[in-house]
Coordinates of C-alpha atoms in Angstrom, one line a residue:
Chain A
X5 CA 125.4 -144.4 -24.6
X6 CA 125.4 -143.1 -28.2
X7 CA 121.8 -144.0 -28.5
X8 CA 121.0 -141.9 -25.4
X9 CA 122.9 -138.9 -26.7
X10 CA 121.3 -139.2 -30.1
X11 CA 117.9 -139.2 -28.4
X12 CA 118.9 -136.1 -26.4
X13 CA 120.0 -134.2 -29.5
X14 CA 116.7 -135.3 -31.2
X15 CA 114.5 -134.1 -28.4
X16 CA 116.5 -130.9 -28.1
X17 CA 116.2 -130.2 -31.8
X18 CA 112.5 -130.9 -31.8
X19 CA 112.0 -128.5 -28.9
X20 CA 113.9 -125.7 -30.5
X21 CA 111.9 -126.2 -33.7
X22 CA 108.7 -126.2 -31.9
X23 CA 109.6 -123.2 -29.8
X24 CA 110.6 -121.2 -32.8
X25 CA 107.4 -122.1 -34.6
X26 CA 105.3 -121.1 -31.6
X27 CA 107.2 -117.8 -31.2
X28 CA 106.7 -117.0 -34.9
X29 CA 103.0 -117.8 -34.8
X30 CA 102.5 -115.8 -31.7
X31 CA 104.4 -112.7 -33.0
X32 CA 102.4 -113.0 -36.3
X33 CA 99.1 -113.0 -34.5
X34 CA 100.2 -110.6 -31.8
X35 CA 97.7 -107.9 -32.8
X36 CA 94.9 -110.5 -32.3
X37 CA 96.2 -111.7 -29.0
X38 CA 96.1 -108.3 -27.4
X39 CA 92.9 -108.1 -25.3
X40 CA 92.2 -104.4 -25.9
X41 CA 93.2 -101.4 -28.0
X42 CA 94.4 -98.1 -26.5
X43 CA 92.7 -94.8 -27.4
X44 CA 95.7 -93.7 -29.5
X45 CA 95.5 -97.0 -31.5
X46 CA 91.8 -96.5 -32.0
X47 CA 92.4 -93.0 -33.4
X48 CA 95.3 -94.2 -35.6
X49 CA 93.4 -97.2 -37.0
X50 CA 89.7 -96.4 -36.6
X51 CA 87.8 -99.7 -36.7
X52 CA 84.7 -100.2 -38.9
X53 CA 81.6 -98.6 -37.4
X54 CA 79.8 -101.9 -36.6
X55 CA 82.8 -103.9 -35.4
X56 CA 83.0 -104.7 -31.7
X57 CA 86.3 -103.8 -30.2
X58 CA 87.7 -103.6 -26.7
X59 CA 89.0 -100.3 -25.6
X60 CA 91.3 -100.1 -22.6
X61 CA 92.8 -97.2 -20.7
X62 CA 92.5 -95.1 -17.6
X63 CA 89.4 -93.2 -16.6
X64 CA 90.2 -89.5 -16.8
X65 CA 89.7 -87.7 -13.5
X66 CA 86.7 -85.4 -13.6
X67 CA 85.3 -86.8 -16.8
X68 CA 82.7 -89.1 -15.2
X69 CA 79.0 -88.0 -15.7
X70 CA 76.2 -90.1 -14.4
X71 CA 72.5 -89.7 -15.1
X72 CA 69.7 -91.8 -13.8
X73 CA 66.8 -92.2 -16.2
X74 CA 64.6 -95.0 -14.8
X75 CA 66.4 -98.0 -13.5
X76 CA 69.6 -98.1 -15.6
X77 CA 72.1 -95.3 -15.0
X78 CA 73.7 -93.7 -18.1
X79 CA 77.4 -93.1 -17.8
X80 CA 79.8 -91.1 -19.7
X81 CA 83.5 -90.9 -19.1
X82 CA 86.8 -90.4 -21.0
X83 CA 89.3 -93.2 -21.3
X84 CA 93.0 -92.2 -21.9
X85 CA 96.3 -93.9 -22.5
X86 CA 98.2 -90.7 -21.9
X87 CA 98.4 -89.7 -25.5
X88 CA 94.8 -89.7 -26.6
X89 CA 91.3 -90.0 -25.1
X90 CA 88.0 -91.5 -26.2
X91 CA 84.7 -90.6 -24.7
X92 CA 82.7 -93.7 -23.7
X93 CA 78.9 -93.9 -23.3
X94 CA 77.6 -96.8 -21.3
X95 CA 74.2 -97.7 -20.1
X96 CA 74.2 -100.0 -17.1
X97 CA 75.8 -100.6 -13.7
X98 CA 79.5 -100.0 -13.5
X99 CA 81.7 -102.6 -11.7
X100 CA 82.6 -102.0 -8.0
X101 CA 86.2 -101.1 -8.8
X102 CA 85.2 -98.4 -11.3
X103 CA 86.5 -95.0 -10.2
X104 CA 88.5 -92.1 -11.7
X105 CA 92.0 -93.1 -12.3
X106 CA 91.1 -96.8 -12.6
X107 CA 92.0 -98.8 -15.6
X108 CA 89.0 -100.2 -17.4
X109 CA 88.3 -102.2 -20.5
X110 CA 85.1 -101.2 -22.4
X111 CA 83.6 -103.5 -24.9
X112 CA 81.6 -101.9 -27.7
X113 CA 81.9 -100.1 -31.0
X114 CA 82.9 -96.6 -32.3
X115 CA 80.1 -94.4 -33.3
X116 CA 80.1 -92.1 -36.4
X117 CA 81.0 -89.0 -34.2
X118 CA 84.1 -90.8 -32.9
X119 CA 82.7 -91.5 -29.5
X120 CA 82.4 -95.1 -28.1
X121 CA 79.3 -96.9 -27.1
X122 CA 80.0 -99.7 -24.7
X123 CA 77.9 -102.7 -24.1
X124 CA 80.0 -103.9 -21.2
X125 CA 82.6 -102.2 -18.9
X126 CA 85.2 -104.3 -17.1
X127 CA 87.5 -103.0 -14.3
X128 CA 91.2 -103.8 -14.6
X129 CA 93.0 -103.5 -11.4
X130 CA 96.8 -103.1 -11.3
X131 CA 99.3 -105.3 -9.5
X132 CA 99.6 -103.1 -6.4
X133 CA 98.0 -104.4 -3.2
X134 CA 97.9 -102.2 -0.1
X135 CA 95.8 -101.9 3.0
X136 CA 93.3 -99.1 3.3
X137 CA 95.3 -97.3 6.0
X138 CA 98.3 -97.1 3.7
X139 CA 96.2 -95.7 0.9
X140 CA 94.6 -93.2 3.2
X141 CA 98.0 -92.2 4.6
X142 CA 99.5 -91.8 1.1
X143 CA 96.5 -89.6 0.1
X144 CA 96.7 -87.5 3.2
X145 CA 100.4 -86.9 2.9
X146 CA 99.9 -85.8 -0.7
X147 CA 102.2 -88.5 -2.1
X148 CA 99.6 -90.1 -4.2
X149 CA 96.2 -89.2 -5.6
X150 CA 94.5 -92.4 -6.9
X151 CA 92.6 -90.3 -9.5
X152 CA 95.8 -89.6 -11.4
X153 CA 97.5 -92.9 -11.8
X154 CA 99.5 -95.6 -10.2
X155 CA 100.6 -95.5 -6.6
X156 CA 104.3 -95.0 -5.8
X157 CA 106.7 -97.9 -5.3
X158 CA 105.9 -100.3 -2.5
X159 CA 109.3 -99.9 -0.9
X160 CA 108.4 -96.2 -0.2
X161 CA 105.2 -97.0 1.7
X162 CA 105.8 -100.4 3.3
X163 CA 107.4 -98.7 6.3
X164 CA 104.3 -96.6 6.6
X165 CA 102.1 -99.6 7.4
X166 CA 103.2 -99.8 10.9
X167 CA 103.1 -96.1 11.5
X168 CA 99.7 -95.8 9.8
X169 CA 98.2 -98.6 12.0
X170 CA 99.8 -97.3 15.1
X171 CA 98.5 -93.9 14.4
X172 CA 95.0 -95.3 14.0
X173 CA 95.3 -97.1 17.3
X174 CA 96.6 -93.9 19.0
X175 CA 93.8 -91.9 17.6
X176 CA 90.7 -94.1 17.5
X177 CA 88.4 -91.2 16.7
X178 CA 89.5 -91.5 13.1
X179 CA 88.2 -95.1 12.9
X180 CA 84.6 -95.7 12.0
Chain B
X1 CA 83.7 -109.3 5.1
X2 CA 82.8 -108.0 1.6
X3 CA 82.3 -110.5 -1.2
X4 CA 81.9 -113.3 1.4
X5 CA 80.3 -115.9 -0.9
X6 CA 83.1 -115.6 -3.4
X7 CA 85.8 -116.0 -0.7
X8 CA 84.0 -118.9 0.9
X9 CA 83.6 -120.7 -2.4
X10 CA 87.3 -120.2 -3.3
X11 CA 88.6 -121.4 0.0
X12 CA 86.1 -124.2 0.3
X13 CA 87.0 -125.4 -3.1
X14 CA 90.7 -125.3 -2.4
X15 CA 90.6 -126.9 1.0
X16 CA 88.1 -129.6 -0.2
X17 CA 90.3 -130.6 -3.1
X18 CA 93.4 -130.6 -0.8
X19 CA 91.6 -132.9 1.6
X20 CA 90.4 -135.2 -1.2
X21 CA 93.8 -135.5 -2.8
X22 CA 95.6 -135.9 0.5
X23 CA 93.3 -138.6 2.0
X24 CA 93.2 -140.3 -1.4
X25 CA 96.9 -140.6 -1.6
X26 CA 97.2 -141.7 2.0
X27 CA 94.6 -144.5 1.6
X28 CA 96.2 -145.6 -1.7
X29 CA 99.6 -145.8 -0.1
X30 CA 98.2 -147.8 2.9
X31 CA 96.5 -150.3 0.6
X32 CA 99.5 -150.7 -1.6
X33 CA 101.8 -151.2 1.3
X34 CA 99.5 -153.9 2.8
X35 CA 99.2 -155.7 -0.5
X36 CA 102.9 -155.6 -1.1
X37 CA 103.5 -157.0 2.4
X38 CA 101.0 -159.7 2.0
X39 CA 102.6 -160.8 -1.3
X40 CA 106.2 -160.6 -0.3
X41 CA 105.9 -162.5 3.0
X42 CA 104.6 -165.8 1.7
X43 CA 106.9 -165.8 -1.3
X44 CA 109.9 -165.3 1.0
X45 CA 108.7 -168.1 3.3
X46 CA 108.2 -170.3 0.2
X47 CA 111.7 -169.5 -1.1
X48 CA 113.2 -170.2 2.3
X49 CA 111.3 -173.5 2.6
X50 CA 112.4 -174.5 -0.9
X51 CA 116.1 -174.0 0.0
X52 CA 115.9 -175.9 3.3
X53 CA 113.7 -178.8 2.1
X54 CA 116.3 -181.1 0.3
Chain C
X28 CA 129.8 -133.7 -30.0
X29 CA 132.6 -134.8 -27.7
X30 CA 131.1 -133.5 -24.5
X31 CA 127.6 -134.6 -25.1
X32 CA 127.9 -138.4 -24.6
X33 CA 129.5 -137.8 -21.3
X34 CA 126.8 -135.4 -20.3
X35 CA 124.1 -137.8 -21.3
X36 CA 125.9 -140.6 -19.6
X37 CA 126.6 -138.7 -16.5
X38 CA 123.1 -137.4 -16.1
X39 CA 121.8 -140.9 -16.7
X40 CA 124.1 -142.4 -14.1
X41 CA 123.1 -139.8 -11.6
X42 CA 119.4 -140.5 -12.0
X43 CA 119.9 -144.2 -12.0
X44 CA 121.9 -144.1 -8.8
X45 CA 119.7 -141.7 -6.9
X46 CA 116.3 -142.5 -8.4
X47 CA 116.0 -146.2 -8.8
X48 CA 112.7 -147.4 -7.5
X49 CA 114.0 -149.4 -4.5
X50 CA 116.1 -146.4 -3.4
X51 CA 113.2 -144.1 -3.9
X52 CA 110.9 -146.2 -1.6
X53 CA 113.4 -145.9 1.2
X54 CA 114.1 -142.2 0.6
X55 CA 110.4 -141.5 0.1
X56 CA 109.4 -143.2 3.4
X57 CA 112.0 -141.1 5.2
X58 CA 111.1 -137.9 3.4
X59 CA 107.3 -138.2 3.8
X60 CA 106.8 -136.8 7.3
X61 CA 109.1 -133.9 6.5
X62 CA 106.8 -133.0 3.7
X63 CA 103.4 -133.8 5.2
X64 CA 103.7 -132.0 8.5
X65 CA 105.2 -128.7 7.3
X66 CA 102.5 -128.8 4.5
X67 CA 99.6 -129.1 7.0
X68 CA 101.2 -126.6 9.5
X69 CA 102.1 -123.9 7.0
X70 CA 98.9 -124.2 4.9
X71 CA 96.7 -123.9 8.0
X72 CA 98.8 -121.0 9.3
X73 CA 98.8 -119.3 5.9
X74 CA 95.1 -119.7 5.4
X75 CA 94.2 -118.4 8.9
X76 CA 96.6 -115.5 8.4
X77 CA 95.3 -114.7 4.9
X78 CA 91.6 -115.0 5.8
X79 CA 91.5 -113.3 9.2
X80 CA 94.7 -111.5 10.1
X81 CA 95.9 -109.8 6.9
X82 CA 94.4 -106.5 5.9
X83 CA 91.8 -106.0 3.3
X84 CA 92.9 -104.2 0.1
X85 CA 92.1 -100.5 -0.1
X86 CA 90.0 -100.9 -3.3
X87 CA 89.3 -104.7 -3.6
X88 CA 88.2 -105.1 0.0
X89 CA 88.2 -108.6 1.3
X90 CA 88.0 -110.2 -2.0
X91 CA 91.8 -109.8 -2.2
X92 CA 92.0 -112.8 0.2
X93 CA 91.2 -115.0 -2.7
X94 CA 94.8 -114.2 -3.8
X95 CA 96.1 -116.4 -1.0
X96 CA 94.7 -119.5 -2.6
X97 CA 94.8 -118.4 -6.3
X98 CA 98.4 -117.4 -6.5
X99 CA 99.8 -120.6 -4.9
X100 CA 97.5 -122.7 -7.2
X101 CA 98.8 -120.8 -10.3
X102 CA 102.4 -121.3 -9.2
X103 CA 101.9 -125.0 -8.6
X104 CA 100.1 -125.4 -11.9
X105 CA 103.1 -124.1 -13.8
X106 CA 105.8 -125.7 -11.7
X107 CA 103.9 -129.0 -11.7
X108 CA 104.0 -128.9 -15.4
X109 CA 107.7 -128.1 -15.3
X110 CA 108.1 -131.3 -13.3
X111 CA 106.1 -133.2 -15.8
X112 CA 108.3 -131.9 -18.6
X113 CA 111.5 -132.9 -16.8
X114 CA 110.0 -136.4 -16.2
X115 CA 109.1 -136.5 -19.9
X116 CA 112.7 -135.7 -20.9
X117 CA 114.1 -138.4 -18.5
X118 CA 111.6 -140.8 -20.0
X119 CA 112.4 -140.1 -23.6
X120 CA 116.1 -139.9 -23.4
X121 CA 117.1 -142.1 -20.5
X122 CA 114.0 -144.4 -20.4
X123 CA 113.9 -144.0 -16.7
X124 CA 111.2 -146.2 -15.2
X125 CA 110.7 -143.9 -12.1
X126 CA 110.2 -140.9 -14.4
X127 CA 107.4 -142.7 -16.2
X128 CA 105.6 -143.5 -12.9
X129 CA 106.1 -139.9 -11.7
X130 CA 104.6 -138.6 -15.0
X131 CA 101.6 -140.8 -14.4
X132 CA 101.1 -139.4 -10.9
X133 CA 101.9 -135.7 -11.6
X134 CA 99.1 -135.5 -14.2
X135 CA 96.0 -135.7 -12.0
X136 CA 97.5 -133.6 -9.2
X137 CA 98.6 -130.9 -11.6
X138 CA 95.3 -130.9 -13.4
X139 CA 93.5 -130.4 -10.1
X140 CA 95.6 -127.4 -9.0
X141 CA 95.2 -125.9 -12.5
X142 CA 91.4 -126.3 -12.1
X143 CA 91.6 -124.6 -8.7
X144 CA 93.6 -121.8 -10.2
X145 CA 91.0 -121.3 -12.9
X146 CA 88.1 -121.6 -10.6
X147 CA 89.4 -119.3 -7.9
X148 CA 90.5 -116.8 -10.6
X149 CA 87.0 -116.8 -11.9
X150 CA 85.6 -116.3 -8.4
X151 CA 88.0 -113.3 -8.0
X152 CA 87.3 -111.9 -11.4
X153 CA 83.5 -111.8 -11.1
X154 CA 83.4 -109.3 -8.2
X155 CA 86.5 -107.3 -9.2
X156 CA 86.6 -107.2 -13.0
X157 CA 82.9 -107.7 -13.5
X158 CA 83.2 -110.9 -15.4
X159 CA 83.7 -114.6 -14.7
X160 CA 85.9 -115.2 -17.8
X161 CA 87.6 -113.3 -20.6
X162 CA 89.6 -114.6 -23.5
X163 CA 92.8 -112.6 -22.7
X164 CA 96.2 -114.1 -23.2
X165 CA 96.9 -115.0 -19.6
X166 CA 93.5 -116.8 -18.9
X167 CA 93.6 -118.6 -22.3
X168 CA 97.2 -119.9 -21.9
X169 CA 96.3 -121.3 -18.4
X170 CA 93.2 -122.9 -19.9
X171 CA 95.5 -124.5 -22.5
X172 CA 97.7 -125.7 -19.7
X173 CA 94.7 -127.4 -18.1
X174 CA 93.9 -129.1 -21.4
X175 CA 97.5 -130.2 -21.7
X176 CA 97.3 -131.9 -18.3
X177 CA 94.0 -133.6 -19.4
X178 CA 95.5 -134.8 -22.6
X179 CA 98.5 -136.1 -20.8
X180 CA 96.3 -138.0 -18.3
X181 CA 94.3 -139.6 -21.1
X182 CA 97.3 -140.4 -23.4
X183 CA 99.5 -142.0 -20.8
X184 CA 96.7 -144.4 -20.0
X185 CA 95.5 -145.0 -23.5
X186 CA 97.7 -147.9 -24.6
X187 CA 97.5 -151.6 -23.6
X188 CA 101.2 -151.7 -23.5
X189 CA 102.3 -149.1 -20.9
X190 CA 105.7 -148.3 -22.4
X191 CA 104.0 -146.9 -25.6
X192 CA 101.8 -144.7 -23.4
X193 CA 104.8 -143.4 -21.6
X194 CA 106.6 -142.5 -24.8
X195 CA 103.6 -140.8 -26.4
X196 CA 102.7 -138.9 -23.2
X197 CA 106.3 -137.8 -22.8
X198 CA 106.3 -136.3 -26.2
X199 CA 103.1 -134.4 -25.4
X200 CA 104.5 -133.4 -22.0
X201 CA 107.7 -131.9 -23.5
X202 CA 105.9 -130.2 -26.4
X203 CA 103.4 -128.7 -24.0
X204 CA 106.3 -127.0 -22.1
X205 CA 106.3 -124.2 -24.7
X206 CA 103.1 -123.0 -23.0
X207 CA 104.9 -122.2 -19.7
X208 CA 106.9 -119.2 -21.0
X209 CA 103.7 -118.0 -22.7
X210 CA 101.8 -118.1 -19.4
X211 CA 104.6 -116.4 -17.6
X212 CA 105.2 -113.5 -20.0
X213 CA 101.6 -113.2 -21.4
X214 CA 100.9 -110.2 -19.1
X215 CA 104.1 -108.4 -20.4
X216 CA 104.0 -109.3 -24.1
X217 CA 100.3 -108.4 -24.7
X218 CA 97.9 -106.2 -22.9
X219 CA 95.6 -108.3 -20.9
X220 CA 92.7 -107.9 -18.4
X221 CA 94.8 -109.9 -16.0
X222 CA 97.2 -107.6 -14.1
X223 CA 101.0 -108.1 -14.3
X224 CA 102.8 -110.2 -11.6
X225 CA 103.2 -108.4 -8.3
X226 CA 106.2 -110.6 -7.3
X227 CA 109.0 -110.8 -9.8
X228 CA 112.7 -111.8 -9.6
X229 CA 113.8 -108.5 -11.1
X230 CA 111.9 -105.9 -9.1
X231 CA 110.6 -105.4 -5.6
X232 CA 107.1 -106.8 -4.9
X233 CA 104.3 -104.2 -5.5
X234 CA 102.5 -105.5 -2.5
X235 CA 102.2 -104.5 1.1
X236 CA 104.4 -106.7 3.3
X237 CA 101.3 -107.4 5.5
X238 CA 99.9 -109.3 2.4
X239 CA 103.2 -110.6 1.1
X240 CA 103.9 -112.7 4.2
X241 CA 100.7 -114.7 4.4
X242 CA 101.0 -115.2 0.6
X243 CA 104.5 -116.5 1.0
X244 CA 103.5 -118.9 3.9
X245 CA 100.5 -120.2 1.8
X246 CA 102.7 -120.7 -1.2
X247 CA 105.4 -122.6 0.7
X248 CA 102.7 -124.6 2.6
X249 CA 100.8 -125.6 -0.6
X250 CA 104.1 -126.5 -2.3
X251 CA 105.0 -128.8 0.5
X252 CA 101.5 -130.2 0.2
X253 CA 101.8 -130.8 -3.5
X254 CA 105.2 -132.5 -2.9
X255 CA 103.8 -134.7 -0.1
X256 CA 100.8 -135.8 -2.1
X257 CA 103.1 -136.6 -5.1
X258 CA 105.6 -138.5 -3.0
X259 CA 102.8 -140.6 -1.4
X260 CA 101.2 -141.3 -4.8
X261 CA 104.6 -142.2 -6.3
X262 CA 105.5 -144.5 -3.4
X263 CA 102.1 -146.2 -3.8
X264 CA 102.6 -146.5 -7.6
X265 CA 106.1 -148.2 -7.1
X266 CA 104.6 -150.6 -4.6
X267 CA 101.6 -151.4 -6.9
X268 CA 104.0 -152.1 -9.7
X269 CA 106.0 -154.4 -7.5
X270 CA 102.8 -156.2 -6.5
X271 CA 102.0 -156.6 -10.2
X272 CA 105.5 -157.9 -11.0
X273 CA 105.4 -160.3 -8.1
X274 CA 102.0 -161.7 -9.1
X275 CA 103.2 -162.1 -12.7
X276 CA 106.3 -163.9 -11.5
X277 CA 104.3 -166.2 -9.3
X278 CA 101.9 -166.9 -12.1
X279 CA 104.8 -167.6 -14.4
X280 CA 106.3 -170.1 -11.9
X281 CA 103.1 -172.0 -11.3
X282 CA 101.8 -171.9 -14.9
X283 CA 104.0 -171.3 -17.9
X284 CA 107.1 -169.2 -18.1
X285 CA 106.2 -167.0 -21.0
X286 CA 103.3 -164.9 -19.7
X287 CA 105.6 -163.3 -17.1
X288 CA 106.5 -160.6 -19.5
X289 CA 103.2 -158.9 -20.1
X290 CA 102.9 -157.1 -16.8
X291 CA 106.4 -155.8 -16.9
X292 CA 107.6 -152.3 -16.4
X293 CA 111.3 -152.7 -15.7
X294 CA 110.8 -152.6 -12.0
X295 CA 111.3 -156.4 -11.6
X296 CA 114.9 -155.8 -10.5
X297 CA 113.5 -154.1 -7.4
X298 CA 111.6 -157.2 -6.4
X299 CA 114.3 -159.8 -6.9

């Protein structure tokens, strides 16, 4: 029995040691583990001009400009984290989920004038999932505008699902 | 449905793997049970014979 | 120090009483149908519900349906490894023979669900994020989990003497458990492309109930399936090891006495 409890202590000690070592390593490399920098971080610590960074944030409502020259569209939009904003230039097709108010991650580098040239734009969706009717109902009722941030708490609209679908059934002229 | 190829690929992959793992486990269990039965029966008979022989 | 021997002893006795191989065979045979049939029923129901009856997401469209296979696979990848770590602890401290066999069987099944998690995640990421793969903390830590499974599978089979393989793999299995909290909290500790969890213990789910229910049914069904496959494989493994022991004993009786030991996990007690 003493051999068993000695082994238990040994295993426990090793695990605690390993866990501590991992935690220390992760916290030391924390700034490298983050997938993207926020605009305020970019302004606070401007990266070298040719260094590729990932810039993440929300697309500012009303800031999206698109131009078509030839095949590839040229896009310009502002990305914000609520404190600061960076203008992003991107040549190419934006992902399906791209819209005003959506979170995006742009991969590219900062130009001399402080704007950002992206070689790739990824859409980051949030953890909220809701049917189209609910999103429509929220928008119609004025409770949420997707262009200005996250939807309200799920508890506040879960009860709407039934009413929204029954409304749609009652008024089929709304459906396509 | 939008994005149909992606959905079909994801579900096909999952269901395919579940079927492979499930039937694999069932077949292995059946074979192991048969082999164990085949081995245990003669040895038991042998042991019983050994006791009653003298 | 005074309480620990009794804890170690009590835990050991508990597992030896309720998880000895012979008892496990009887329990497993009785348990099997109660795992298999709910697994098939719930998984089929959940998949049909998720694929055809649940609503599409307002911005992701139908691709949100990949969630109903991706999330259960992710949950099983992590909890399967949790099971592997528990088996490793039982093996290292109490030298429990059934825990060794269970660790051998969890490896391939866990690696498979982790592969499914990674592949379906990739298939979801391409249309939504615009990329198959990124090296963010969540995706990378799950890839590490996949490699831990592969390493465990290789290591536990790498030795001629099975006991040494069990010990070595158990150390890897336990050490790898530090990856589990990293996977879980990666989306909170660092900013990632992967979104945070929608379902947490501390807050209400940020998901429409019309999507939550099929997800729940799928998750329970897949979990039953994982357990059913594992129990079937473990029963087969116990039977196979009995066959090996019986063959070795017979060979020992007919030939010499001394080569009976070489095939021996300590399951011989179950045969005699």
